[in-house]
């Protein structure tokens, strides 16, 4: 009996030791469970905050989109209004302004262009004298020689007028020469042919030197 009692005491001590170990392990597991519970609660709080932030971001995104759509609509309306105004302005310029403007400047511009063609430049003091009728003198000469010819012709007209010698039925008119030897501002010719008719075949190229046409008269 003593031996059995000692064996039972040994088993009881072993069981108590195992129970103590189990209790210690249980306490450790309980502490871990409490820690995990706290972590879970913290994560739940964080997730709740993130959900609120996501919801707020979605709301803000929708508001921004609505504002952007409204601004785009306003800008589109302004662009449409500007387009209509520009179209109306273009139509007004085409129908009202440009015709009046061109009508106003067409005459002076053409006259200035013709005068610039008739005036001799300093670099090219040559005059073309064409012949398109029977009684017309033709030739290319320098500016000084042309002026000499004009002077002689005027002198002959004066002599004819003084001596009362009859002239042919060609029209007579005064020839006025002004300017210097390098530039002739205007010449009132005895008979000046139409420059467009004389040089119709040359107008597609650069404009040439001016032309003076004289009619022969029997003195």
Short mmCIF file of C-alpha atoms in Angstrom, two decimals:
data_model
loop_
_atom_site.label_atom_id
_atom_site.label_comp_id
_atom_site.label_asym_id
_atom_site.label_seq_id
_atom_site.Cartn_x
_atom_site.Cartn_y
_atom_site.Cartn_z
CA UNK A 1 0.00 0.00 0.00
CA UNK A 2 2.78 2.41 0.75
CA UNK A 3 4.22 1.84 -2.67
CA UNK A 4 0.89 2.39 -4.40
CA UNK A 5 0.32 5.53 -2.37
CA UNK A 6 3.74 6.89 -3.38
CA UNK A 7 3.02 6.11 -7.05
CA UNK A 8 -0.29 7.90 -6.88
CA UNK A 9 1.35 10.93 -5.25
CA UNK A 10 3.88 11.01 -8.08
CA UNK A 11 1.13 10.93 -10.66
CA UNK A 12 -0.78 13.67 -8.81
CA UNK A 13 2.33 15.86 -8.77
CA UNK A 14 2.84 15.24 -12.48
CA UNK A 15 -0.77 16.12 -13.19
CA UNK A 16 -0.50 19.27 -11.08
CA UNK A 17 2.63 20.28 -12.96
CA UNK A 18 0.87 19.67 -16.26
CA UNK A 19 -2.15 21.62 -15.06
CA UNK A 20 0.09 24.51 -14.03
CA UNK A 21 1.75 24.48 -17.44
CA UNK A 22 -1.64 24.38 -19.10
CA UNK A 23 -2.83 27.29 -17.00
CA UNK A 24 0.27 29.27 -17.93
CA UNK A 25 -0.28 28.45 -21.58
CA UNK A 26 -3.94 29.41 -21.24
CA UNK A 27 -3.00 32.75 -19.74
CA UNK A 28 -0.55 33.36 -22.58
CA UNK A 29 -3.18 32.46 -25.14
CA UNK A 30 -5.68 34.70 -23.38
CA UNK A 31 -3.21 37.59 -23.49
CA UNK A 32 -2.57 36.95 -27.20
CA UNK A 33 -6.32 36.82 -27.83
CA UNK A 34 -6.79 40.14 -26.04
CA UNK A 35 -3.95 41.65 -28.08
CA UNK A 36 -5.41 40.35 -31.34
CA UNK A 37 -8.78 41.70 -30.32
CA UNK A 38 -7.29 45.13 -29.72
CA UNK A 39 -5.45 44.94 -33.05
CA UNK A 40 -8.66 43.97 -34.75
CA UNK A 41 -10.48 46.89 -33.19
CA UNK A 42 -7.67 49.22 -34.28
CA UNK A 43 -7.82 47.85 -37.81
CA UNK A 44 -11.56 48.21 -37.80
CA UNK A 45 -11.21 51.83 -36.78
CA UNK A 46 -8.61 52.41 -39.50
CA UNK A 47 -10.79 50.71 -42.10
CA UNK A 48 -13.75 52.78 -41.03
CA UNK A 49 -11.67 55.95 -41.44
CA UNK A 50 -10.47 54.78 -44.86
CA UNK A 51 -14.03 54.05 -45.90
CA UNK A 52 -15.01 57.56 -44.83
CA UNK A 53 -12.09 59.00 -46.78
CA UNK A 54 -13.00 56.99 -49.86
CA UNK A 55 -16.59 58.13 -49.59
CA UNK A 56 -15.46 61.75 -49.20
CA UNK A 57 -13.11 61.38 -52.17
CA UNK A 58 -15.90 59.98 -54.31
CA UNK A 59 -18.12 62.85 -53.28
CA UNK A 60 -15.39 65.38 -54.04
CA UNK A 61 -14.74 63.71 -57.38
CA UNK A 62 -18.40 63.93 -58.31
CA UNK A 63 -18.53 67.59 -57.28
CA UNK A 64 -15.40 68.36 -59.32
CA UNK A 65 -16.89 66.58 -62.30
CA UNK A 66 -20.14 68.51 -61.95
CA UNK A 67 -18.24 71.83 -61.68
CA UNK A 68 -16.05 70.87 -64.63
CA UNK A 69 -19.07 69.96 -66.73
CA UNK A 70 -20.70 73.26 -65.83
CA UNK A 71 -17.55 75.22 -66.71
CA UNK A 72 -17.18 73.31 -69.98
CA UNK A 73 -20.79 74.11 -70.82
CA UNK A 74 -20.26 77.81 -70.03
CA UNK A 75 -17.08 77.88 -72.15
CA UNK A 76 -18.84 76.05 -74.97
CA UNK A 77 -21.66 78.58 -74.90
CA UNK A 78 -19.12 81.42 -74.99
CA UNK A 79 -17.27 79.80 -77.87
CA UNK A 80 -20.52 79.39 -79.79
CA UNK A 81 -21.37 83.03 -79.12
CA UNK A 82 -17.92 84.17 -80.26
CA UNK A 83 -18.18 82.01 -83.38
CA UNK A 84 -21.52 83.55 -84.26
CA UNK A 85 -20.16 87.06 -83.66
CA UNK A 86 -17.07 86.35 -85.77
CA UNK A 87 -19.24 84.91 -88.53
CA UNK A 88 -21.49 87.96 -88.43
CA UNK A 89 -18.42 90.23 -88.52
CA UNK A 90 -16.96 88.30 -91.47
CA UNK A 91 -20.27 88.55 -93.35
CA UNK A 92 -20.45 92.25 -92.58
CA UNK A 93 -16.90 92.79 -93.85
CA UNK A 94 -17.60 90.77 -97.00
CA UNK A 95 -20.95 92.39 -97.76
CA UNK A 96 -20.57 95.96 -96.46
CA UNK A 97 -17.05 97.04 -95.57
CA UNK A 98 -14.77 95.46 -98.18
CA UNK A 99 -16.81 96.56 -101.25
CA UNK A 100 -16.96 100.15 -99.99
CA UNK A 101 -13.28 100.09 -99.02
CA UNK A 102 -12.17 98.64 -102.34
CA UNK A 103 -14.42 101.07 -104.21
CA UNK A 104 -12.81 103.92 -102.28
CA UNK A 105 -9.20 102.91 -102.91
CA UNK A 106 -9.55 101.26 -106.34
CA UNK A 107 -9.40 104.46 -108.37
CA UNK A 108 -6.47 106.12 -106.53
CA UNK A 109 -4.56 102.84 -106.38
CA UNK A 110 -4.90 102.19 -110.11
CA UNK A 111 -3.97 105.77 -110.92
CA UNK A 112 -0.93 105.59 -108.64
CA UNK A 113 0.10 102.30 -110.26
CA UNK A 114 -0.22 103.74 -113.77
CA UNK A 115 1.72 106.86 -112.76
CA UNK A 116 4.48 104.71 -111.24
CA UNK A 117 4.70 102.78 -114.52
CA UNK A 118 4.85 106.02 -116.52
CA UNK A 119 7.54 107.61 -114.36
CA UNK A 120 11.14 106.82 -115.26
CA UNK A 121 13.40 105.49 -112.51
CA UNK A 122 16.88 106.82 -111.86
CA UNK A 123 18.46 103.49 -112.75
CA UNK A 124 16.67 103.01 -116.11
CA UNK A 125 16.38 106.39 -117.90
CA UNK A 126 15.08 104.88 -121.16
CA UNK A 127 11.85 105.66 -123.01
CA UNK A 128 10.24 103.33 -125.55
CA UNK A 129 8.67 105.15 -128.48
CA UNK A 130 6.34 102.75 -130.30
CA UNK A 131 4.88 102.86 -133.77
CA UNK A 132 1.31 101.62 -134.21
CA UNK A 133 0.09 103.95 -136.98
CA UNK A 134 1.52 105.41 -140.17
CA UNK A 135 2.44 108.82 -138.77
CA UNK A 136 4.17 107.73 -135.55
CA UNK A 137 7.91 107.95 -134.84
CA UNK A 138 9.39 104.78 -133.32
CA UNK A 139 12.68 104.16 -131.54
CA UNK A 140 14.53 103.51 -128.27
CA UNK A 141 16.47 106.49 -127.00
CA UNK A 142 17.88 107.87 -123.81
CA UNK A 143 15.99 110.28 -121.59
CA UNK A 144 18.09 113.29 -122.57
CA UNK A 145 17.70 112.58 -126.30
CA UNK A 146 13.95 112.11 -125.85
CA UNK A 147 13.73 115.46 -124.11
CA UNK A 148 15.70 117.03 -126.97
CA UNK A 149 13.28 115.55 -129.49
CA UNK A 150 10.32 116.87 -127.51
CA UNK A 151 11.93 120.30 -127.29
CA UNK A 152 12.57 120.43 -131.04
CA UNK A 153 9.00 119.30 -131.71
CA UNK A 154 7.62 122.04 -129.47
CA UNK A 155 9.81 124.63 -131.19
CA UNK A 156 8.47 123.50 -134.58
CA UNK A 157 4.92 123.81 -133.31
CA UNK A 158 5.67 127.32 -132.07
CA UNK A 159 7.25 128.28 -135.39
CA UNK A 160 4.27 126.82 -137.23
CA UNK A 161 1.88 128.77 -135.03
CA UNK A 162 3.88 131.99 -135.49
CA UNK A 163 4.14 131.67 -139.27
CA UNK A 164 0.50 130.49 -139.52
CA UNK A 165 1.46 127.49 -141.62
CA UNK A 166 -1.55 125.08 -141.91
CA UNK A 167 -1.18 121.70 -140.32
CA UNK A 168 -2.86 118.38 -141.16
CA UNK A 169 -6.11 117.35 -139.52
CA UNK A 170 -4.29 115.57 -136.64
CA UNK A 171 -5.23 116.96 -133.23
CA UNK A 172 -2.81 119.53 -131.76
CA UNK A 173 -2.34 120.07 -128.07
CA UNK A 174 0.23 121.63 -125.78
CA UNK A 175 3.04 119.51 -124.41
CA UNK A 176 3.93 120.32 -120.81
CA UNK A 177 7.14 118.91 -119.40
CA UNK A 178 7.98 119.21 -115.71
CA UNK A 179 10.58 117.65 -113.42
CA UNK A 180 14.29 117.05 -113.77
CA UNK A 181 16.32 115.10 -116.29
CA UNK A 182 16.09 112.03 -114.08
CA UNK A 183 12.33 112.01 -113.40
CA UNK A 184 9.38 113.13 -115.54
CA UNK A 185 6.38 113.78 -113.35
CA UNK A 186 3.85 114.27 -116.15
CA UNK A 187 3.79 114.77 -119.96
CA UNK A 188 0.76 116.08 -121.83
CA UNK A 189 1.34 114.40 -125.22
CA UNK A 190 0.19 115.52 -128.62
CA UNK A 191 -1.13 112.02 -129.24
CA UNK A 192 -0.58 109.36 -126.65
CA UNK A 193 -1.68 105.80 -127.45
CA UNK A 194 -3.37 103.64 -124.87
CA UNK A 195 -0.66 101.81 -122.92
CA UNK A 196 -2.92 98.86 -122.29
CA UNK A 197 -3.53 98.44 -126.04
CA UNK A 198 0.16 98.86 -126.92
CA UNK A 199 1.55 96.44 -124.41
CA UNK A 200 -1.31 93.96 -123.95
CA UNK A 201 0.99 91.06 -124.70
CA UNK A 202 3.64 92.15 -122.17
CA UNK A 203 1.49 92.76 -119.08
CA UNK A 204 1.99 89.23 -117.80
CA UNK A 205 5.65 90.13 -117.12
CA UNK A 206 7.26 92.92 -115.10
CA UNK A 207 6.26 96.47 -116.15
CA UNK A 208 8.69 98.08 -118.63
CA UNK A 209 9.90 101.60 -119.18
CA UNK A 210 7.36 104.32 -120.04
CA UNK A 211 6.32 105.03 -123.64
CA UNK A 212 5.90 108.32 -125.52
CA UNK A 213 4.14 108.33 -128.91
CA UNK A 214 4.28 111.29 -131.28
CA UNK A 215 2.37 111.93 -134.48
CA UNK A 216 4.14 113.45 -137.44
CA UNK A 217 2.69 116.70 -138.64
CA UNK A 218 3.30 118.39 -141.94
CA UNK A 219 4.46 121.91 -141.21
#
